[in-house]
Tab-separated table of C-alpha atoms and ligand atoms in Angstrom:
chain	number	residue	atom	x	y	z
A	1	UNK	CA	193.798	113.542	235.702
A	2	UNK	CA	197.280	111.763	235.908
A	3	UNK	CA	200.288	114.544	236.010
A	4	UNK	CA	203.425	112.705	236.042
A	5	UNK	CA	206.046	114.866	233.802
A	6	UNK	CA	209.811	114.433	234.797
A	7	UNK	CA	211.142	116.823	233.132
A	8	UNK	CA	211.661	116.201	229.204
A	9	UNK	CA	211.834	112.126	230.332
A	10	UNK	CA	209.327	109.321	228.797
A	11	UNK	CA	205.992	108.670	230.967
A	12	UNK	CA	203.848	106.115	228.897
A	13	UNK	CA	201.068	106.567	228.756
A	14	UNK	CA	197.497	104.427	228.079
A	15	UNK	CA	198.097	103.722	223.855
A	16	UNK	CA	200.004	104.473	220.755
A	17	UNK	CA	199.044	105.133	217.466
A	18	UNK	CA	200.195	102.461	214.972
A	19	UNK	CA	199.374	102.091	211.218
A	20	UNK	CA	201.326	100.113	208.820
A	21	UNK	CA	202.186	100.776	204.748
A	22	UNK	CA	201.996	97.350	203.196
A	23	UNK	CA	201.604	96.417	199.281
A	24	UNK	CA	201.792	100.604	198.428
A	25	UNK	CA	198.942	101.918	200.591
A	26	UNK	CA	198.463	102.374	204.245
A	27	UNK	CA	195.833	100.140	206.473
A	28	UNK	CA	193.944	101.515	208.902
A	29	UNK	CA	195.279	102.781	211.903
A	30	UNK	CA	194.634	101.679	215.591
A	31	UNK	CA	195.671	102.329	219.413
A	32	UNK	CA	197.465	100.111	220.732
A	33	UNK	CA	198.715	99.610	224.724
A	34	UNK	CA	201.689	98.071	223.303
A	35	UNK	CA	204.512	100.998	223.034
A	36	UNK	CA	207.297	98.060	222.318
A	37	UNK	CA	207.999	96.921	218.358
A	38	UNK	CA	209.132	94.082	216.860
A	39	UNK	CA	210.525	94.020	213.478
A	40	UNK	CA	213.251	92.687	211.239
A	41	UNK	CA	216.223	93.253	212.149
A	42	UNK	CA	217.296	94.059	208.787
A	43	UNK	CA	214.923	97.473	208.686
A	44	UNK	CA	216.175	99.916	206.559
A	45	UNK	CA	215.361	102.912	209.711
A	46	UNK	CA	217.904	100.367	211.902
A	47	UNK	CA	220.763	100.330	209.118
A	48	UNK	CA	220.381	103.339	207.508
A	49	UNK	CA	218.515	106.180	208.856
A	50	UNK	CA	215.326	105.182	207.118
A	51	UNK	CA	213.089	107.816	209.436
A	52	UNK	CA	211.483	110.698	209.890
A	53	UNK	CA	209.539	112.589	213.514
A	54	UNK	CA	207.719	115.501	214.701
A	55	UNK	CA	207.081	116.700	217.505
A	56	UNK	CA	203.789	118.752	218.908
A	57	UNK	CA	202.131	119.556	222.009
A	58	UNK	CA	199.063	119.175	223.614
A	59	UNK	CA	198.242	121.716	226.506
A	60	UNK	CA	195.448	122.250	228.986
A	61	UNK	CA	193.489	125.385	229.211
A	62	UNK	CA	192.159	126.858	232.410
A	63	UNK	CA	188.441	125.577	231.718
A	64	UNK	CA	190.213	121.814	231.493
A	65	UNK	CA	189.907	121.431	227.442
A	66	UNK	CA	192.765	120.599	225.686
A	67	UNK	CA	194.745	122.374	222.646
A	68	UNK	CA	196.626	121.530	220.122
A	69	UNK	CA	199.537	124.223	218.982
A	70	UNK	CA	199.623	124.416	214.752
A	71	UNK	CA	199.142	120.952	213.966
A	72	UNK	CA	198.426	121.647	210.707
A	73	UNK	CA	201.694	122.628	210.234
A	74	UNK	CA	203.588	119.507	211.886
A	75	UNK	CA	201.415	117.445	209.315
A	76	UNK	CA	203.207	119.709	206.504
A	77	UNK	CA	206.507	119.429	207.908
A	78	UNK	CA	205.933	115.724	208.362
A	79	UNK	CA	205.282	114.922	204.482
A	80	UNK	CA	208.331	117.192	204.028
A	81	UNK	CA	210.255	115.037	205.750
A	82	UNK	CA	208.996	111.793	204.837
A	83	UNK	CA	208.946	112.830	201.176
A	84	UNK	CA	213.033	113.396	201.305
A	85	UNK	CA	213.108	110.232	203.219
A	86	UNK	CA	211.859	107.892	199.968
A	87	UNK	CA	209.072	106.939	202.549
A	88	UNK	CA	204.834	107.314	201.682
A	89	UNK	CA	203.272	110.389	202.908
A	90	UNK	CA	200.780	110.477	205.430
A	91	UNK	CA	198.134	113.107	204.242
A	92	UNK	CA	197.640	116.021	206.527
A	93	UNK	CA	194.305	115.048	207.603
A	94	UNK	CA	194.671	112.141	208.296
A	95	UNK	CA	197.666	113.126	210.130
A	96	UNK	CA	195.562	115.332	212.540
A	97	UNK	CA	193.006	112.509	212.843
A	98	UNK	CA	195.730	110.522	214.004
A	99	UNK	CA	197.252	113.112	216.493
A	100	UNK	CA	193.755	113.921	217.676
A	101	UNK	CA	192.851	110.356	218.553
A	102	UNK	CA	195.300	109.369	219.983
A	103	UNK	CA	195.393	112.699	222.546
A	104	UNK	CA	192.255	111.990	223.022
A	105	UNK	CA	192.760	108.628	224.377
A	106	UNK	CA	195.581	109.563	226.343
A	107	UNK	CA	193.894	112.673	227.909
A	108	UNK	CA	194.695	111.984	231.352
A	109	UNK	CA	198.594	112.623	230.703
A	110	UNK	CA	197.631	116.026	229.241
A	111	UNK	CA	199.436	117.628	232.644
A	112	UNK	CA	197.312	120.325	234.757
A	113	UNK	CA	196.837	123.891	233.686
A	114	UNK	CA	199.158	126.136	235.321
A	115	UNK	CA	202.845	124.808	235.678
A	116	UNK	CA	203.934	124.915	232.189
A	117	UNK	CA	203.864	120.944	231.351
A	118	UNK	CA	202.183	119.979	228.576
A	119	UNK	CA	201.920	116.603	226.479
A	120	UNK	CA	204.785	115.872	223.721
A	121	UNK	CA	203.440	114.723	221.088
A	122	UNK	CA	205.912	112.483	218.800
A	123	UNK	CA	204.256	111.005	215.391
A	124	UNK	CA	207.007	109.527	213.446
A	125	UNK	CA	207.689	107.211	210.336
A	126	UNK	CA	210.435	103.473	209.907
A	127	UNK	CA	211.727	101.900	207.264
A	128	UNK	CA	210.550	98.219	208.403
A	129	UNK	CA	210.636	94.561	206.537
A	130	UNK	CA	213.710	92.372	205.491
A	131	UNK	CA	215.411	94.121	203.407
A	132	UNK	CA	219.707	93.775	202.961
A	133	UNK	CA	220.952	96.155	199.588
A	134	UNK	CA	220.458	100.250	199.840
A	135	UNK	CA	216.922	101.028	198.473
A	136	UNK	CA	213.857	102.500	200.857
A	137	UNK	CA	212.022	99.563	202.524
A	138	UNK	CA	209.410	97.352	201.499
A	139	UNK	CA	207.259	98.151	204.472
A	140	UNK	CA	206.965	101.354	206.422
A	141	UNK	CA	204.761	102.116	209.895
A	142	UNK	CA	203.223	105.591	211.056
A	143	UNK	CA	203.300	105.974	215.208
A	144	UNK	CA	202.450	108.571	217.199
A	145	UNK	CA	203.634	107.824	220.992
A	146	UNK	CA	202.860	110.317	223.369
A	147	UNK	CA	204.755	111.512	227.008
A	148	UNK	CA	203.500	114.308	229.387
A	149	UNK	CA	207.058	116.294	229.812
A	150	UNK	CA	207.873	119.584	231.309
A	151	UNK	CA	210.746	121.565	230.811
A	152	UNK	CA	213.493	120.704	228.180
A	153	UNK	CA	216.402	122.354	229.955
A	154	UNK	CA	216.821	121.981	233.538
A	155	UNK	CA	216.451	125.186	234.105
A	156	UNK	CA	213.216	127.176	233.847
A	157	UNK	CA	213.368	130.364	232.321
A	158	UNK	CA	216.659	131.397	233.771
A	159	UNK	CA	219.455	131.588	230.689
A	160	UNK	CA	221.364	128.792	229.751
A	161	UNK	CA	225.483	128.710	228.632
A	162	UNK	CA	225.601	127.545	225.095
A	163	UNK	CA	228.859	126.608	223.491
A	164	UNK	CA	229.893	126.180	219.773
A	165	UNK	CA	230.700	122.967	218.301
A	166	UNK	CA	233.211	122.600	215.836
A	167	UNK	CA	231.225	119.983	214.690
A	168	UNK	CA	228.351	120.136	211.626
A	169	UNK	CA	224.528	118.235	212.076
A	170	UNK	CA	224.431	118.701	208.174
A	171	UNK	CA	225.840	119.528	205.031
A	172	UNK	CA	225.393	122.378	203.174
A	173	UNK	CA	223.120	120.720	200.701
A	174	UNK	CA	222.167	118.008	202.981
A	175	UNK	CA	219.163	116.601	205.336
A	176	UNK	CA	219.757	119.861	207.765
A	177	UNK	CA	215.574	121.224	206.763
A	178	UNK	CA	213.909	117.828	207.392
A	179	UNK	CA	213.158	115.871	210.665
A	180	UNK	CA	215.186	113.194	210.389
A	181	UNK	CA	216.921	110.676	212.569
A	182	UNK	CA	220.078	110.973	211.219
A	183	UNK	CA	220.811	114.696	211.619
A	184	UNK	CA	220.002	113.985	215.264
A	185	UNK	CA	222.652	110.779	215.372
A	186	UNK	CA	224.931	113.121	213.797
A	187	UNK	CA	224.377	116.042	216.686
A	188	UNK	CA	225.001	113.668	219.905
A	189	UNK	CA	228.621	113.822	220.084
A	190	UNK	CA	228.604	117.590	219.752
A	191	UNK	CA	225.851	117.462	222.316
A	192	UNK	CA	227.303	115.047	224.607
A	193	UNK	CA	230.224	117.067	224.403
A	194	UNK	CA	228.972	120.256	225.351
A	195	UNK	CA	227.039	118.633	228.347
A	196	UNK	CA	229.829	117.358	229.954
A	197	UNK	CA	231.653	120.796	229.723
A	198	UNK	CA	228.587	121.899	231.713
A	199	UNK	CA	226.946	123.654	228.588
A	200	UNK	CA	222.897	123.251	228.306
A	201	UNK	CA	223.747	122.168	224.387
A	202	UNK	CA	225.321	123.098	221.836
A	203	UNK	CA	225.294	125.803	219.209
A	204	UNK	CA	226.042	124.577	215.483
A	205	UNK	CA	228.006	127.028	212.614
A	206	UNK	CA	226.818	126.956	209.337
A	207	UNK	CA	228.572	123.925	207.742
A	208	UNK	CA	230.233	126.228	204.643
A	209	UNK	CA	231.800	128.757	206.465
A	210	UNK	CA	231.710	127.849	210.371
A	211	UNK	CA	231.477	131.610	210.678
A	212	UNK	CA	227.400	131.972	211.225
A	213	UNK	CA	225.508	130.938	214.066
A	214	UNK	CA	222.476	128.040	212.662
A	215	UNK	CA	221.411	126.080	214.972
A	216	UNK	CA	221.429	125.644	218.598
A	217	UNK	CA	221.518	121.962	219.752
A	218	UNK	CA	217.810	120.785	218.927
A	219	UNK	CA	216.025	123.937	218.536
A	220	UNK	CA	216.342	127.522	216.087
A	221	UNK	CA	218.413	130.451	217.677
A	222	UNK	CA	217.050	134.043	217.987
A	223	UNK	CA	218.432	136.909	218.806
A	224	UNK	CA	217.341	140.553	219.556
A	225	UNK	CA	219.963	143.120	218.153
A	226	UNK	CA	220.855	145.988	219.748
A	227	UNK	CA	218.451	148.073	216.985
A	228	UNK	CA	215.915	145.708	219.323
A	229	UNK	CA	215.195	143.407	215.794
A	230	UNK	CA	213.998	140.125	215.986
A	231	UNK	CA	216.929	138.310	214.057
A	232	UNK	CA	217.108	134.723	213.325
A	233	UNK	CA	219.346	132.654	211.274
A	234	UNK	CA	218.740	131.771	206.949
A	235	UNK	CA	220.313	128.735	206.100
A	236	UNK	CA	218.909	126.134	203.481
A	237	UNK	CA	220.300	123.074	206.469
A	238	UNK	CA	218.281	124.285	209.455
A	239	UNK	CA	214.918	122.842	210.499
A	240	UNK	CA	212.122	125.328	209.771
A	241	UNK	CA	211.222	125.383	213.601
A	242	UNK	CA	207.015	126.254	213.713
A	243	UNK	CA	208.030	128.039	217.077
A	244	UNK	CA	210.369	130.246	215.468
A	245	UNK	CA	207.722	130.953	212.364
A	246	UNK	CA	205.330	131.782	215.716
A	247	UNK	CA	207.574	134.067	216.927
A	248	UNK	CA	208.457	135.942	214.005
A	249	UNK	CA	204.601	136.215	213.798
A	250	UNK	CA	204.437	137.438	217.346
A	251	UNK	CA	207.536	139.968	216.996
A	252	UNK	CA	206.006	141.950	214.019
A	253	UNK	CA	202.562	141.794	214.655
A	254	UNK	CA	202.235	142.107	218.394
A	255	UNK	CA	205.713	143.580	219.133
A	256	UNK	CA	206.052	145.784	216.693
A	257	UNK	CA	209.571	145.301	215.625
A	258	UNK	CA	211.487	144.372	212.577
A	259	UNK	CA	212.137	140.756	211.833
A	260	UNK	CA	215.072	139.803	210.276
A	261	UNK	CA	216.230	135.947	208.448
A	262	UNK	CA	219.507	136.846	207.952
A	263	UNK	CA	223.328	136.529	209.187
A	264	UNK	CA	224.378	135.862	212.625
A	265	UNK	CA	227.729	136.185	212.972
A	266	UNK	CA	229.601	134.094	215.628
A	267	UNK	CA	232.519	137.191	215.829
A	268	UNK	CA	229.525	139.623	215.968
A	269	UNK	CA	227.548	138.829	219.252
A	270	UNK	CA	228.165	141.831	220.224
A	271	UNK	CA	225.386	143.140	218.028
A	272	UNK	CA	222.659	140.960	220.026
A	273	UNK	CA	221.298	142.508	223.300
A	274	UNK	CA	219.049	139.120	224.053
A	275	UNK	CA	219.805	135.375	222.433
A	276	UNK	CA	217.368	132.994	222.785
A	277	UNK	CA	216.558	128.872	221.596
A	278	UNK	CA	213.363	127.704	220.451
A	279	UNK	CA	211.309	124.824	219.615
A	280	UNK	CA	208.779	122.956	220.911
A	281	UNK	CA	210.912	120.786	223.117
A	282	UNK	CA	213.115	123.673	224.008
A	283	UNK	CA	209.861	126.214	224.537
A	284	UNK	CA	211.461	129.990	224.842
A	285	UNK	CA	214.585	129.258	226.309
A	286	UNK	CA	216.814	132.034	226.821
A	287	UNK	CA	220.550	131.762	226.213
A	288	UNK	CA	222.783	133.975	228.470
A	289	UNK	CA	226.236	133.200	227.522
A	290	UNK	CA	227.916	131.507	224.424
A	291	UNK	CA	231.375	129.768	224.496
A	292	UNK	CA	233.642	130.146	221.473
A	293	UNK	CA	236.882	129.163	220.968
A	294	UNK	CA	237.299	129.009	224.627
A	295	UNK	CA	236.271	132.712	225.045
A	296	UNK	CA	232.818	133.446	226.498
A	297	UNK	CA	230.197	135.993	225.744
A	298	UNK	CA	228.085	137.138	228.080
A	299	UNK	CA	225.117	138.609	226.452
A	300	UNK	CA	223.577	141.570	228.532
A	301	UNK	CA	220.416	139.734	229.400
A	302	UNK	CA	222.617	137.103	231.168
A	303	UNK	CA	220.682	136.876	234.296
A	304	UNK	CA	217.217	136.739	233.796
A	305	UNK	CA	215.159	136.306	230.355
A	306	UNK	CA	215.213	139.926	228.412
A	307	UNK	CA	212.497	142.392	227.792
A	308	UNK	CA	211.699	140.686	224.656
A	309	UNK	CA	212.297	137.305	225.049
A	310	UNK	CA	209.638	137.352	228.186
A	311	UNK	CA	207.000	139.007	226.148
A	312	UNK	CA	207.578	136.612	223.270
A	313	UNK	CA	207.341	134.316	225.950
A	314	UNK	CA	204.073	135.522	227.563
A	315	UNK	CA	202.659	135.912	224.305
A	316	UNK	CA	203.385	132.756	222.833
A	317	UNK	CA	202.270	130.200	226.287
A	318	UNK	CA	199.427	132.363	226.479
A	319	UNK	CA	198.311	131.414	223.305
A	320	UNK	CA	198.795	127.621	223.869
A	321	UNK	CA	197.812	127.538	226.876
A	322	UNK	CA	194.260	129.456	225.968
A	323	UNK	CA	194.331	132.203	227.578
A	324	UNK	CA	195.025	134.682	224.807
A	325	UNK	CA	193.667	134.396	221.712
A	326	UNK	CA	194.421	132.918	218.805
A	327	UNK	CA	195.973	134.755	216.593
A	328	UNK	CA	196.122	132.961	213.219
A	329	UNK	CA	194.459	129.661	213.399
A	330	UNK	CA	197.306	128.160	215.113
A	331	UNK	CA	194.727	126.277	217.997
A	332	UNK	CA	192.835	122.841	217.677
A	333	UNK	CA	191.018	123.050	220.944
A	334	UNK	CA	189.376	119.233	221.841
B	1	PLP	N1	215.743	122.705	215.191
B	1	PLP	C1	215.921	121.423	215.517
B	1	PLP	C2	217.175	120.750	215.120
B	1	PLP	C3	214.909	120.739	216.215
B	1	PLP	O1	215.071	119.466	216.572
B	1	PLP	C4	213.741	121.416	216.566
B	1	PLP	C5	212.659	120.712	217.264
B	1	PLP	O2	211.689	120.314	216.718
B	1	PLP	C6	213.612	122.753	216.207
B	1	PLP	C7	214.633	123.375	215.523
B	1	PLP	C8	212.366	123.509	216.540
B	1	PLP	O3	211.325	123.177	215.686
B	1	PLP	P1	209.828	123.312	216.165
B	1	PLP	O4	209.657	124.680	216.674
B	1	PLP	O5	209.025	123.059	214.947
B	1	PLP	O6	209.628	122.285	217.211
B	2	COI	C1	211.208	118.959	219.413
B	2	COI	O1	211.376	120.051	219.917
B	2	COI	O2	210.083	118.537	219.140
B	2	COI	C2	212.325	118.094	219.071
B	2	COI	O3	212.153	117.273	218.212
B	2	COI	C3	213.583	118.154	219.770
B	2	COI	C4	213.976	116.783	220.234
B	2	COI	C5	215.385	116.509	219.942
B	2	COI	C6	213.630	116.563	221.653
């Protein structure tokens, strides 16, 4: 077995997946050693956006097997995406098929059970032939490309200062619930920002208002109110994270306690006794302070992750890893 994660950095690893849309319908699909692409410079994903991703993971279990976290899902998500995007769909099983062979083949960079790296898992979709005017491309291609990676954030699960942009990713009626490129071009100067004030990322306002918290950086926020609610944000330009559907999942059903989609308001921390960002890049990472307008707030579970956010945390690594059950048909074991 080949363990190699730096962090959240690319390892390559043995092959890609790569299938092409040509003349309306797909080909078949292959793995390739080649990660590197060429083609025309005049793609529409180069000049405008043209894109979409997900992102999954692979993890080992104790007895060595390998599983997959809500795939199923992703594939969903994807068509989502893809569909907003003008681009062909990729249907969901043959999404999965995809994902599965090409883990498969790369099994060796599925890291070691027991330090918390896993493999990302990135399928994604381009725009690709000649193509000058404004209109979707002529030619598209699928690609999974796969990295083993361990944690997002430096840190591990010690909290992370957050600041608020002043900023939007989207508009109010914009690209903000799909997986697209260009909500992530339009995050990096926020991002970059925040980074080199010596923030972990940055938190994002709702684009109407910029009075409610949406987004933080590249993952959902979560908070646990002082009524000890699970409370996340509702906004129609937020990503509909599959880790934050998890852990709503995990916070009724296993935890007993009320979940709330609602308002977050960035005058109104206050409120929150724990504050949290998740996805499956960012994992469970707990936030401990949140920069505003140059004041900071220090949520009481500043320190060290809170009460909650650890046993959402236990619960929810337990299940990917294997060593809890599955709750919900969320595992592909290989
Ligand atoms: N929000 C944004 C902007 C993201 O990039 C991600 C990462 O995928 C998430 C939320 C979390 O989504 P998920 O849990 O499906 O990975
Ligand atoms: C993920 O969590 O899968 C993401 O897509 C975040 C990405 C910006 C690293």
């Amino acid at each position: 077995m080949i363990s190699k994660a730096k962090g959240f950095n690319y390892v390559k690893a043995h092959v890609i997946w790569i299938q092409r849309w040509k003349n309306g319908a797909w080909e078949e699909g292959h793995l390739d050693s080649n990660d590197q692409f060429t083609i025309s410079g005049l793609s529409t994903s180069l000049h405008y956006g043209q894109e979409a991703f997900e992102g999954l993971k692979a993890y080992r279990r104790k007895d060595g097997r390998i599983n997959l976290f809500r795939v199923q899902d992703n594939a969903r998500r994807f068509q989502t995406s893809c569909e907003y995007m003008m681009m062909p769909t990729i249907p969901v099983e043959d999404f999965i098929a995809a994902v599965k062979k090409t883990v498969i083949a790369n099994q060796d960079f599925v890291p070691p059970y027991g330090n918390k790296e896993s493999l990302y898992i990135r399928p994604f979709m381009i725009g690709v032939g000649d193509n000058l005017g404004l209109r979707p491309a002529p030619e598209f291609i699928f690609s999974i490309i796969v990295s083993s990676v361990g944690s997002y954030f430096n840190g591990d699960v010690k909290p992370v200062d957050m600041s608020v942009s002043d900023y939007d990713r989207a508009a109010p009626h914009g690209t903000g619930h799909v997986k697209v490129g260009g909500n992530y071009a339009a995050s990096l100067k926020a991002q970059v920002k925040a980074r080199r004030e010596g923030y972990a990322d940055c938190i994002f306002l709702d684009p109407t208002t910029h009075t409610k918290i949406e987004e933080a950086g590249a993952a959902n926020f979560f908070g646990i109110t002082k009524n000890h609610q699970y409370i996340t944000p509702k906004s129609p330009s937020i990503l509909n994270s599959i880790t934050n559907r998890s852990l709503k999942y995990l916070a009724k059903n296993f935890l007993n306690i009320e979940v709330i989609e609602g308002e977050i308001y960035i005058d109104k921390l206050d409120d929150l006794i724990e504050a949290g960002a998740c996805g499956t890049a960012a994992t469970i990472t707990p936030i401990g302070s949140i920069t505003y307008q140059n004041k900071k707030h220090i949520f009481p579970a500043s320190e060290e992750m809170g009460h909650y956010t650890k046993k959402l945390n236990e619960l929810l690594t337990g299940i990917q890893y294997g060593d809890l059950k599955d709750p919900d048909g969320w595992i592909t074991t290989l």
